[in-house]
mmCIF file of C-alpha atoms and ligand atoms in Angstrom:
data_model
loop_
_atom_site.group_PDB
_atom_site.id
_atom_site.type_symbol
_atom_site.label_atom_id
_atom_site.label_comp_id
_atom_site.label_asym_id
_atom_site.label_seq_id
_atom_site.Cartn_x
_atom_site.Cartn_y
_atom_site.Cartn_z
ATOM 1 C CA MET A 155 112.546 114.663 84.863
ATOM 2 C CA THR A 156 109.277 113.819 86.854
ATOM 3 C CA GLU A 157 111.565 112.835 89.764
ATOM 4 C CA ILE A 158 113.546 115.888 89.930
ATOM 5 C CA LEU A 159 110.372 117.891 89.838
ATOM 6 C CA GLU A 160 108.896 116.167 92.631
ATOM 7 C CA VAL A 161 111.993 116.666 94.695
ATOM 8 C CA ALA A 162 111.954 120.315 93.794
ATOM 9 C CA LYS A 163 108.303 120.479 94.758
ATOM 10 C CA GLU A 164 108.971 119.073 98.123
ATOM 11 C CA ASN A 165 111.793 121.464 98.734
ATOM 12 C CA LEU A 166 109.990 124.335 97.542
ATOM 13 C CA ILE A 167 107.096 123.389 100.062
ATOM 14 C CA LYS A 168 109.698 123.638 102.922
ATOM 15 C CA LYS A 169 111.710 126.287 101.604
ATOM 16 C CA GLY A 170 109.553 128.537 99.510
ATOM 17 C CA PHE A 171 112.041 128.516 96.445
ATOM 18 C CA LEU A 172 113.218 125.717 94.353
ATOM 19 C CA ASP A 173 116.223 124.135 95.821
ATOM 20 C CA MET A 174 118.211 122.556 93.042
ATOM 21 C CA GLU A 175 121.904 122.771 92.132
ATOM 22 C CA VAL A 176 122.443 125.006 89.137
ATOM 23 C CA ASP A 177 125.363 124.068 87.094
ATOM 24 C CA PRO A 178 127.840 126.844 87.778
ATOM 25 C CA SER A 179 129.217 127.054 84.179
ATOM 26 C CA LEU A 180 125.752 127.845 82.813
ATOM 27 C CA ASP A 181 125.626 131.303 81.109
ATOM 28 C CA LEU A 182 122.471 132.327 83.235
ATOM 29 C CA VAL A 183 121.696 135.491 81.310
ATOM 30 C CA ALA A 184 121.667 133.361 77.988
ATOM 31 C CA GLU A 185 119.448 130.755 79.542
ATOM 32 C CA ILE A 186 116.992 133.386 81.080
ATOM 33 C CA GLU A 187 116.760 135.211 77.844
ATOM 34 C CA LYS A 188 116.036 131.777 76.086
ATOM 35 C CA LEU A 189 113.487 130.843 78.643
ATOM 36 C CA LYS A 190 111.750 134.141 78.322
ATOM 37 C CA LYS A 191 111.007 133.388 74.631
ATOM 38 C CA GLU A 192 110.219 129.817 75.212
ATOM 39 C CA LYS A 193 107.725 130.587 77.764
ATOM 40 C CA ASN A 194 106.148 133.947 76.651
ATOM 41 C CA ALA A 195 107.392 135.399 80.012
ATOM 42 C CA ILE A 196 108.195 138.851 81.039
ATOM 43 C CA ILE A 197 110.429 139.770 83.866
ATOM 44 C CA LEU A 198 109.278 142.886 86.003
ATOM 45 C CA ALA A 199 112.020 143.933 88.478
ATOM 46 C CA HIS A 200 111.938 146.518 91.270
ATOM 47 C CA TYR A 201 114.952 148.919 91.801
ATOM 48 C CA TYR A 202 115.925 147.154 94.988
ATOM 49 C CA GLN A 203 116.989 143.966 93.199
ATOM 50 C CA ASP A 204 120.593 142.965 92.575
ATOM 51 C CA SER A 205 122.235 144.469 89.757
ATOM 52 C CA ASP A 206 122.416 141.417 87.463
ATOM 53 C CA ILE A 207 118.615 140.667 88.053
ATOM 54 C CA GLN A 208 117.966 144.377 86.919
ATOM 55 C CA ASP A 209 120.186 143.849 83.861
ATOM 56 C CA VAL A 210 118.041 140.756 82.793
ATOM 57 C CA ALA A 211 114.725 142.418 83.455
ATOM 58 C CA ASP A 212 112.292 143.654 80.720
ATOM 59 C CA TYR A 213 111.119 146.452 82.936
ATOM 60 C CA ILE A 214 112.658 147.990 86.079
ATOM 61 C CA GLY A 215 110.447 150.189 88.114
ATOM 62 C CA ASP A 216 108.796 151.671 91.096
ATOM 63 C CA SER A 217 105.736 150.050 92.517
ATOM 64 C CA LEU A 218 103.549 152.045 90.420
ATOM 65 C CA GLY A 219 105.327 151.355 87.232
ATOM 66 C CA LEU A 220 105.368 147.685 87.986
ATOM 67 C CA SER A 221 101.521 147.665 88.697
ATOM 68 C CA GLN A 222 100.898 149.500 85.344
ATOM 69 C CA GLN A 223 102.980 146.990 83.602
ATOM 70 C CA ALA A 224 101.473 144.039 85.143
ATOM 71 C CA ALA A 225 98.086 145.332 84.265
ATOM 72 C CA LYS A 226 99.008 145.855 80.680
ATOM 73 C CA THR A 227 101.375 143.101 79.480
ATOM 74 C CA ASP A 228 100.494 140.612 76.886
ATOM 75 C CA ALA A 229 102.878 137.936 78.103
ATOM 76 C CA GLU A 230 101.488 134.739 79.413
ATOM 77 C CA VAL A 231 103.881 134.675 82.391
ATOM 78 C CA ILE A 232 104.776 137.577 84.649
ATOM 79 C CA VAL A 233 107.986 136.753 86.498
ATOM 80 C CA PHE A 234 108.266 139.326 89.428
ATOM 81 C CA ALA A 235 111.750 139.908 90.520
ATOM 82 C CA GLY A 236 110.495 141.883 93.621
ATOM 83 C CA VAL A 237 108.685 140.978 96.889
ATOM 84 C CA HIS A 238 105.574 138.898 97.541
ATOM 85 C CA PHE A 239 102.988 141.820 97.811
ATOM 86 C CA MET A 240 104.128 142.926 94.360
ATOM 87 C CA ALA A 241 103.679 139.616 92.825
ATOM 88 C CA GLU A 242 100.221 139.290 94.509
ATOM 89 C CA THR A 243 99.170 142.780 93.024
ATOM 90 C CA ALA A 244 100.385 141.602 89.648
ATOM 91 C CA LYS A 245 98.197 138.467 90.047
ATOM 92 C CA MET A 246 95.123 140.500 91.195
ATOM 93 C CA LEU A 247 95.530 142.694 88.133
ATOM 94 C CA SER A 248 96.074 139.780 85.819
ATOM 95 C CA PRO A 249 94.411 136.933 87.467
ATOM 96 C CA ASN A 250 94.596 134.765 84.277
ATOM 97 C CA LYS A 251 98.132 134.902 83.890
ATOM 98 C CA LYS A 252 100.671 132.932 85.576
ATOM 99 C CA VAL A 253 102.588 134.866 88.195
ATOM 100 C CA LEU A 254 105.950 133.609 89.565
ATOM 101 C CA LEU A 255 108.085 134.804 92.381
ATOM 102 C CA PRO A 256 111.626 133.380 92.608
ATOM 103 C CA ASP A 257 111.352 132.926 96.463
ATOM 104 C CA LEU A 258 108.042 132.967 98.200
ATOM 105 C CA LYS A 259 109.879 134.080 101.229
ATOM 106 C CA ALA A 260 110.558 137.469 99.879
ATOM 107 C CA GLY A 261 108.049 139.346 101.914
ATOM 108 C CA CYS A 262 107.900 142.836 103.457
ATOM 109 C CA SER A 263 108.538 144.133 106.984
ATOM 110 C CA LEU A 264 105.882 146.852 106.405
ATOM 111 C CA ALA A 265 103.283 144.332 104.948
ATOM 112 C CA ASP A 266 103.767 142.114 107.966
ATOM 113 C CA SER A 267 103.304 145.067 110.259
ATOM 114 C CA CYS A 268 99.592 145.422 109.492
ATOM 115 C CA PRO A 269 97.971 141.907 109.853
ATOM 116 C CA PRO A 270 94.385 142.064 108.400
ATOM 117 C CA HIS A 271 92.481 140.756 111.632
ATOM 118 C CA LEU A 272 93.826 143.771 113.697
ATOM 119 C CA PHE A 273 93.336 146.179 111.124
ATOM 120 C CA ARG A 274 89.712 145.029 110.727
ATOM 121 C CA LYS A 275 89.040 145.854 114.267
ATOM 122 C CA PHE A 276 90.878 149.420 114.011
ATOM 123 C CA LYS A 277 88.824 150.083 111.031
ATOM 124 C CA GLU A 278 85.508 149.529 112.820
ATOM 125 C CA LYS A 279 86.572 152.439 115.199
ATOM 126 C CA TYR A 280 86.373 154.719 112.205
ATOM 127 C CA PRO A 281 82.997 153.547 110.201
ATOM 128 C CA ASP A 282 82.693 156.684 108.118
ATOM 129 C CA HIS A 283 86.419 156.959 107.124
ATOM 130 C CA VAL A 284 87.881 156.167 103.662
ATOM 131 C CA VAL A 285 90.831 153.475 103.833
ATOM 132 C CA VAL A 286 93.991 154.430 101.837
ATOM 133 C CA SER A 287 96.579 151.652 101.818
ATOM 134 C CA TYR A 288 99.978 151.845 100.717
ATOM 135 C CA ILE A 289 100.356 149.074 98.143
ATOM 136 C CA ASN A 290 102.886 147.525 100.604
ATOM 137 C CA CYS A 291 100.472 145.551 102.197
ATOM 138 C CA THR A 292 99.025 142.075 101.849
ATOM 139 C CA ALA A 293 96.308 141.005 99.230
ATOM 140 C CA GLU A 294 93.946 140.405 102.274
ATOM 141 C CA LEU A 295 94.493 143.984 103.496
ATOM 142 C CA LYS A 296 93.517 145.271 100.140
ATOM 143 C CA THR A 297 90.171 143.759 100.524
ATOM 144 C CA LEU A 298 89.770 146.124 103.491
ATOM 145 C CA THR A 299 90.953 149.078 101.434
ATOM 146 C CA ASP A 300 89.045 151.563 99.404
ATOM 147 C CA ILE A 301 92.016 153.132 97.510
ATOM 148 C CA CYS A 302 95.759 151.859 97.133
ATOM 149 C CA CYS A 303 98.486 154.128 96.669
ATOM 150 C CA THR A 304 102.369 154.116 96.114
ATOM 151 C CA SER A 305 104.915 156.805 97.154
ATOM 152 C CA SER A 306 104.625 157.987 93.408
ATOM 153 C CA ASN A 307 100.805 158.929 93.581
ATOM 154 C CA ALA A 308 99.975 158.867 97.204
ATOM 155 C CA VAL A 309 99.519 162.808 97.295
ATOM 156 C CA HIS A 310 97.140 162.692 94.454
ATOM 157 C CA VAL A 311 95.263 159.803 95.940
ATOM 158 C CA ILE A 312 94.755 161.826 99.313
ATOM 159 C CA ASN A 313 93.771 165.070 97.334
ATOM 160 C CA SER A 314 91.187 162.937 95.371
ATOM 161 C CA ILE A 315 89.127 162.260 98.393
ATOM 162 C CA PRO A 316 86.478 165.003 99.406
ATOM 163 C CA LYS A 317 87.759 167.438 102.180
ATOM 164 C CA GLU A 318 85.066 166.586 104.605
ATOM 165 C CA LYS A 319 85.741 162.799 104.543
ATOM 166 C CA GLY A 320 88.052 161.238 107.379
ATOM 167 C CA ILE A 321 90.949 158.960 106.136
ATOM 168 C CA ILE A 322 92.657 156.071 107.713
ATOM 169 C CA PHE A 323 96.200 155.435 106.166
ATOM 170 C CA ALA A 324 97.905 152.266 106.514
ATOM 171 C CA PRO A 325 100.300 150.747 106.928
ATOM 172 C CA ASP A 326 103.428 153.011 106.862
ATOM 173 C CA ARG A 327 103.260 155.783 109.753
ATOM 174 C CA ASN A 328 106.389 157.652 108.215
ATOM 175 C CA LEU A 329 104.884 158.053 104.806
ATOM 176 C CA GLY A 330 101.548 158.744 106.406
ATOM 177 C CA ALA A 331 103.188 161.530 108.473
ATOM 178 C CA TYR A 332 104.878 162.934 105.325
ATOM 179 C CA LEU A 333 101.398 162.996 103.772
ATOM 180 C CA ILE A 334 99.741 164.951 106.757
ATOM 181 C CA LYS A 335 102.343 167.587 106.031
ATOM 182 C CA LYS A 336 102.227 167.603 102.231
ATOM 183 C CA THR A 337 98.375 167.644 102.011
ATOM 184 C CA GLY A 338 97.221 169.354 105.205
ATOM 185 C CA ARG A 339 94.942 166.467 105.986
ATOM 186 C CA ASP A 340 94.326 164.900 109.227
ATOM 187 C CA LEU A 341 94.956 161.088 108.576
ATOM 188 C CA VAL A 342 94.376 158.396 111.111
ATOM 189 C CA LEU A 343 97.759 156.300 110.933
ATOM 190 C CA TRP A 344 98.448 152.721 111.317
ATOM 191 C CA ASN A 345 101.744 152.273 113.132
ATOM 192 C CA GLY A 346 104.039 150.301 110.796
ATOM 193 C CA THR A 347 107.289 150.991 109.284
ATOM 194 C CA CYS A 348 109.728 149.451 106.872
ATOM 195 C CA MET A 349 112.792 147.971 108.569
ATOM 196 C CA VAL A 350 115.207 149.294 105.909
ATOM 197 C CA HIS A 351 114.106 152.847 105.859
ATOM 198 C CA GLU A 352 114.110 153.186 109.674
ATOM 199 C CA ILE A 353 117.726 152.278 110.312
ATOM 200 C CA PHE A 354 119.395 155.368 108.488
ATOM 201 C CA SER A 355 121.690 157.170 111.144
ATOM 202 C CA ASN A 356 120.907 160.760 111.303
ATOM 203 C CA GLU A 357 124.440 161.478 113.004
ATOM 204 C CA LYS A 358 126.372 159.528 110.328
ATOM 205 C CA ILE A 359 124.393 161.265 107.552
ATOM 206 C CA THR A 360 125.228 164.653 109.050
ATOM 207 C CA LYS A 361 128.772 163.732 109.247
ATOM 208 C CA LEU A 362 128.592 162.676 105.593
ATOM 209 C CA GLN A 363 127.153 166.036 104.531
ATOM 210 C CA ILE A 364 129.967 167.870 106.378
ATOM 211 C CA ARG A 365 132.513 165.874 104.471
ATOM 212 C CA ASN A 366 130.785 166.301 101.154
ATOM 213 C CA PRO A 367 129.111 169.764 101.262
ATOM 214 C CA LYS A 368 128.176 169.596 97.681
ATOM 215 C CA ALA A 369 126.228 166.528 98.028
ATOM 216 C CA LYS A 370 122.359 166.777 97.971
ATOM 217 C CA LEU A 371 120.556 164.209 100.409
ATOM 218 C CA ILE A 372 117.584 162.523 98.655
ATOM 219 C CA ALA A 373 115.363 160.325 100.580
ATOM 220 C CA HIS A 374 112.338 157.972 100.246
ATOM 221 C CA PRO A 375 109.138 159.100 102.194
ATOM 222 C CA GLU A 376 109.322 155.599 104.055
ATOM 223 C CA CYS A 377 112.304 157.312 105.862
ATOM 224 C CA GLU A 378 111.711 158.607 109.464
ATOM 225 C CA SER A 379 110.728 162.486 109.842
ATOM 226 C CA HIS A 380 114.253 163.321 111.263
ATOM 227 C CA ILE A 381 115.851 162.318 107.698
ATOM 228 C CA LEU A 382 112.992 163.787 105.488
ATOM 229 C CA ASP A 383 113.182 166.960 107.515
ATOM 230 C CA LYS A 384 116.751 167.412 106.386
ATOM 231 C CA ALA A 385 116.495 166.059 102.884
ATOM 232 C CA ASP A 386 116.893 168.259 99.716
ATOM 233 C CA PHE A 387 114.607 166.003 97.866
ATOM 234 C CA ILE A 388 111.830 163.392 98.618
ATOM 235 C CA GLY A 389 110.479 160.915 96.399
ATOM 236 C CA SER A 390 109.716 157.342 95.228
ATOM 237 C CA THR A 391 112.431 155.295 93.924
ATOM 238 C CA SER A 392 111.603 156.490 90.346
ATOM 239 C CA GLY A 393 111.279 160.063 91.584
ATOM 240 C CA LEU A 394 114.647 159.759 93.075
ATOM 241 C CA LEU A 395 116.238 158.392 90.055
ATOM 242 C CA LYS A 396 114.675 161.205 87.686
ATOM 243 C CA TYR A 397 115.776 163.836 90.105
ATOM 244 C CA THR A 398 119.449 162.639 89.938
ATOM 245 C CA ILE A 399 119.168 162.510 86.195
ATOM 246 C CA GLU A 400 117.603 165.892 85.835
ATOM 247 C CA SER A 401 119.515 167.828 88.565
ATOM 248 C CA GLU A 402 122.506 170.239 87.803
ATOM 249 C CA PHE A 403 124.172 168.785 91.206
ATOM 250 C CA ASP A 404 126.682 165.943 90.777
ATOM 251 C CA GLU A 405 126.816 164.326 94.190
ATOM 252 C CA PHE A 406 123.970 162.646 96.143
ATOM 253 C CA ILE A 407 123.620 161.004 99.552
ATOM 254 C CA VAL A 408 121.077 158.318 98.777
ATOM 255 C CA ALA A 409 118.567 157.461 101.733
ATOM 256 C CA THR A 410 116.725 154.402 100.352
ATOM 257 C CA GLU A 411 117.590 150.840 99.635
ATOM 258 C CA SER A 412 121.019 150.980 97.845
ATOM 259 C CA GLY A 413 120.018 148.750 95.014
ATOM 260 C CA ILE A 414 118.718 151.943 93.306
ATOM 261 C CA ILE A 415 122.068 153.366 92.889
ATOM 262 C CA HIS A 416 122.652 150.913 90.203
ATOM 263 C CA GLN A 417 120.317 152.454 87.820
ATOM 264 C CA MET A 418 121.313 156.071 88.960
ATOM 265 C CA ALA A 419 124.945 155.370 88.107
ATOM 266 C CA LEU A 420 124.182 153.622 84.761
ATOM 267 C CA ALA A 421 121.908 156.975 83.977
ATOM 268 C CA SER A 422 124.582 159.212 85.145
ATOM 269 C CA PRO A 423 128.047 157.795 85.099
ATOM 270 C CA ASN A 424 129.821 161.111 85.898
ATOM 271 C CA LYS A 425 127.922 161.784 88.964
ATOM 272 C CA THR A 426 128.647 160.404 92.601
ATOM 273 C CA PHE A 427 126.144 158.463 94.551
ATOM 274 C CA ILE A 428 126.791 157.639 98.066
ATOM 275 C CA ALA A 429 124.614 155.324 100.087
ATOM 276 C CA ALA A 430 123.192 156.859 103.228
ATOM 277 C CA PRO A 431 124.757 154.891 106.014
ATOM 278 C CA PRO A 432 122.825 152.672 108.522
ATOM 279 C CA ASN A 433 123.170 152.950 112.552
ATOM 280 C CA ASP A 434 124.875 149.543 112.710
ATOM 281 C CA GLU A 435 128.177 149.483 110.610
ATOM 282 C CA LYS A 436 128.580 145.837 110.538
ATOM 283 C CA CYS A 437 125.321 145.203 108.840
ATOM 284 C CA ALA A 438 124.279 145.606 105.091
ATOM 285 C CA CYS A 439 120.881 146.883 106.744
ATOM 286 C CA ASN A 440 120.336 149.393 103.733
ATOM 287 C CA GLU A 441 119.744 146.498 101.643
ATOM 288 C CA CYS A 442 116.330 144.989 101.975
ATOM 289 C CA PRO A 443 116.825 141.365 103.138
ATOM 290 C CA TYR A 444 113.655 140.317 101.446
ATOM 291 C CA MET A 445 114.304 141.763 98.086
ATOM 292 C CA ARG A 446 117.789 140.383 98.150
ATOM 293 C CA LEU A 447 116.423 136.661 98.625
ATOM 294 C CA ASN A 448 116.136 136.660 94.848
ATOM 295 C CA THR A 449 119.128 135.509 92.909
ATOM 296 C CA MET A 450 119.872 134.814 89.411
ATOM 297 C CA GLU A 451 119.815 131.091 90.125
ATOM 298 C CA LYS A 452 116.435 131.162 91.822
ATOM 299 C CA LEU A 453 115.328 133.162 88.833
ATOM 300 C CA TYR A 454 116.494 130.872 86.196
ATOM 301 C CA LEU A 455 114.873 127.750 88.270
ATOM 302 C CA THR A 456 111.605 129.585 88.522
ATOM 303 C CA MET A 457 111.484 130.315 84.824
ATOM 304 C CA LYS A 458 112.420 126.773 83.972
ATOM 305 C CA TYR A 459 110.127 124.945 86.120
ATOM 306 C CA GLY A 460 107.161 127.591 86.468
ATOM 307 C CA GLN A 461 107.453 127.359 90.080
ATOM 308 C CA PRO A 462 106.734 128.901 92.943
ATOM 309 C CA GLU A 463 103.438 130.427 91.631
ATOM 310 C CA ILE A 464 101.420 133.130 93.276
ATOM 311 C CA ILE A 465 97.991 131.693 93.776
ATOM 312 C CA LEU A 466 95.343 133.722 95.504
ATOM 313 C CA PRO A 467 91.799 132.835 96.551
ATOM 314 C CA GLN A 468 89.299 134.042 94.096
ATOM 315 C CA TRP A 469 87.384 136.121 96.898
ATOM 316 C CA ILE A 470 90.718 137.878 97.564
ATOM 317 C CA ILE A 471 90.950 138.866 94.047
ATOM 318 C CA ASP A 472 87.307 139.947 93.694
ATOM 319 C CA GLN A 473 87.241 142.081 97.026
ATOM 320 C CA GLY A 474 90.782 143.718 96.669
ATOM 321 C CA VAL A 475 91.181 144.610 92.924
ATOM 322 C CA SER A 476 88.956 147.538 93.095
ATOM 323 C CA SER A 477 91.460 149.338 95.456
ATOM 324 C CA ILE A 478 94.176 148.947 93.024
ATOM 325 C CA ASP A 479 91.947 149.770 89.859
ATOM 326 C CA ARG A 480 90.988 153.105 91.673
ATOM 327 C CA MET A 481 94.658 153.896 92.211
ATOM 328 C CA LEU A 482 95.340 153.066 88.478
ATOM 329 C CA GLU A 483 92.613 155.518 87.536
ATOM 330 C CA ILE A 484 93.671 158.326 89.745
ATOM 331 C CA SER A 485 97.226 158.068 88.614
ATOM 332 C CA ALA A 486 96.073 158.235 84.896
ATOM 333 C CA LYS A 487 94.090 161.052 85.393
ATOM 334 C CA ALA A 488 97.060 162.668 86.871
ATOM 335 C CA GLY A 489 99.260 161.667 84.097
ATOM 336 C CA LEU A 490 101.344 159.432 86.071
HETATM 337 P P1 13P B 593 108.667 152.662 95.461
HETATM 338 O O1 13P B 593 109.639 151.957 94.639
HETATM 339 O O2 13P B 593 107.305 152.548 95.004
HETATM 340 O O3 13P B 593 109.252 153.989 95.867
HETATM 341 O O4 13P B 593 108.612 151.770 96.775
HETATM 342 C C1 13P B 593 109.525 151.453 97.598
HETATM 343 C C2 13P B 593 109.500 150.359 98.277
HETATM 344 O O5 13P B 593 109.734 150.182 99.707
HETATM 345 C C3 13P B 593 109.233 149.004 97.566
HETATM 346 O O6 13P B 593 109.389 148.066 98.466
HETATM 347 FE FE1 SF4 B 594 109.137 146.025 102.463
HETATM 348 FE FE2 SF4 B 594 111.027 147.776 102.987
HETATM 349 FE FE3 SF4 B 594 111.704 145.930 101.927
HETATM 350 FE FE4 SF4 B 594 110.249 147.635 100.678
HETATM 351 S S1 SF4 B 594 112.300 147.920 101.392
HETATM 352 S S2 SF4 B 594 110.057 145.386 100.601
HETATM 353 S S3 SF4 B 594 108.843 148.342 102.292
HETATM 354 S S4 SF4 B 594 110.940 145.746 103.848
#
């Protein structure tokens, strides 16, 4: 066993995940359920995970819901079926718990688009501004942030800042532009984007709308403005899901990562969901390549061996957590 763990650790360092053969005859669902009990672990999964991972999770949600769960869980181990910044957020909120991510390479193009050393220089140009950062950013960026937000609470966060105060918004320029329209505030924007939400084809969506005249176009605010301008509804992943459940309409073109359609179809089996098409027909670009690095096999190995673990320097937790706490306070006040 010690030998196996040593080999696994070596591979882990090289690859970012435990690289071991998993017996194909294993019932992974049953094994994962057993490990949850044995290790007092909870699995938190984002809607962009593969359906089989969503089905074995204890909680499935958007970035806000996942942070709220990470802050309040009694479990000793948090297994994050999502991406790196989400697991880091969980670690900052629950520093004494073990936080595991099945693949450490599950990053985020949006978080990568805002390197802290460049952002620090950018921030120096606006010394009196409040910094609001989308939670899709690194833990280090959170140390340079006054208040975090998610797509569920961004409008509330911006509106909580006194009108006379200037605001820098990072890293998503599309969500930022949407917030300027929604709140009427003049935000200074960092120029970052999500690689999944900027690939939707305007032309192909228009063709789909012509072929499916009853379908409502629903979009995540990380999409570019030409998609948002024609959307019937804009919301976070949980906002989009709620809309499809409560809506009197039966057909939807879904402009966000296609993993969310699993919960939409489960909640409304008689409704039709069409994934918004990307520009390139040959790629599965509406699937986040980072989110989809997590697999049932990696989830199982992570839970079995307690690796890979999220470790953060204490100064990052100390200086970064208040930005998340402020976001959670504003959300609680708003009843979110
Ligand atoms: P939400 O689930 O908070 O809407 O965020 C979407 C996203 O891009 C997560 O990476
Ligand atoms: Fe990041 Fe976009 Fe993937 Fe979300 S969908 S994790 S914002 S790259």
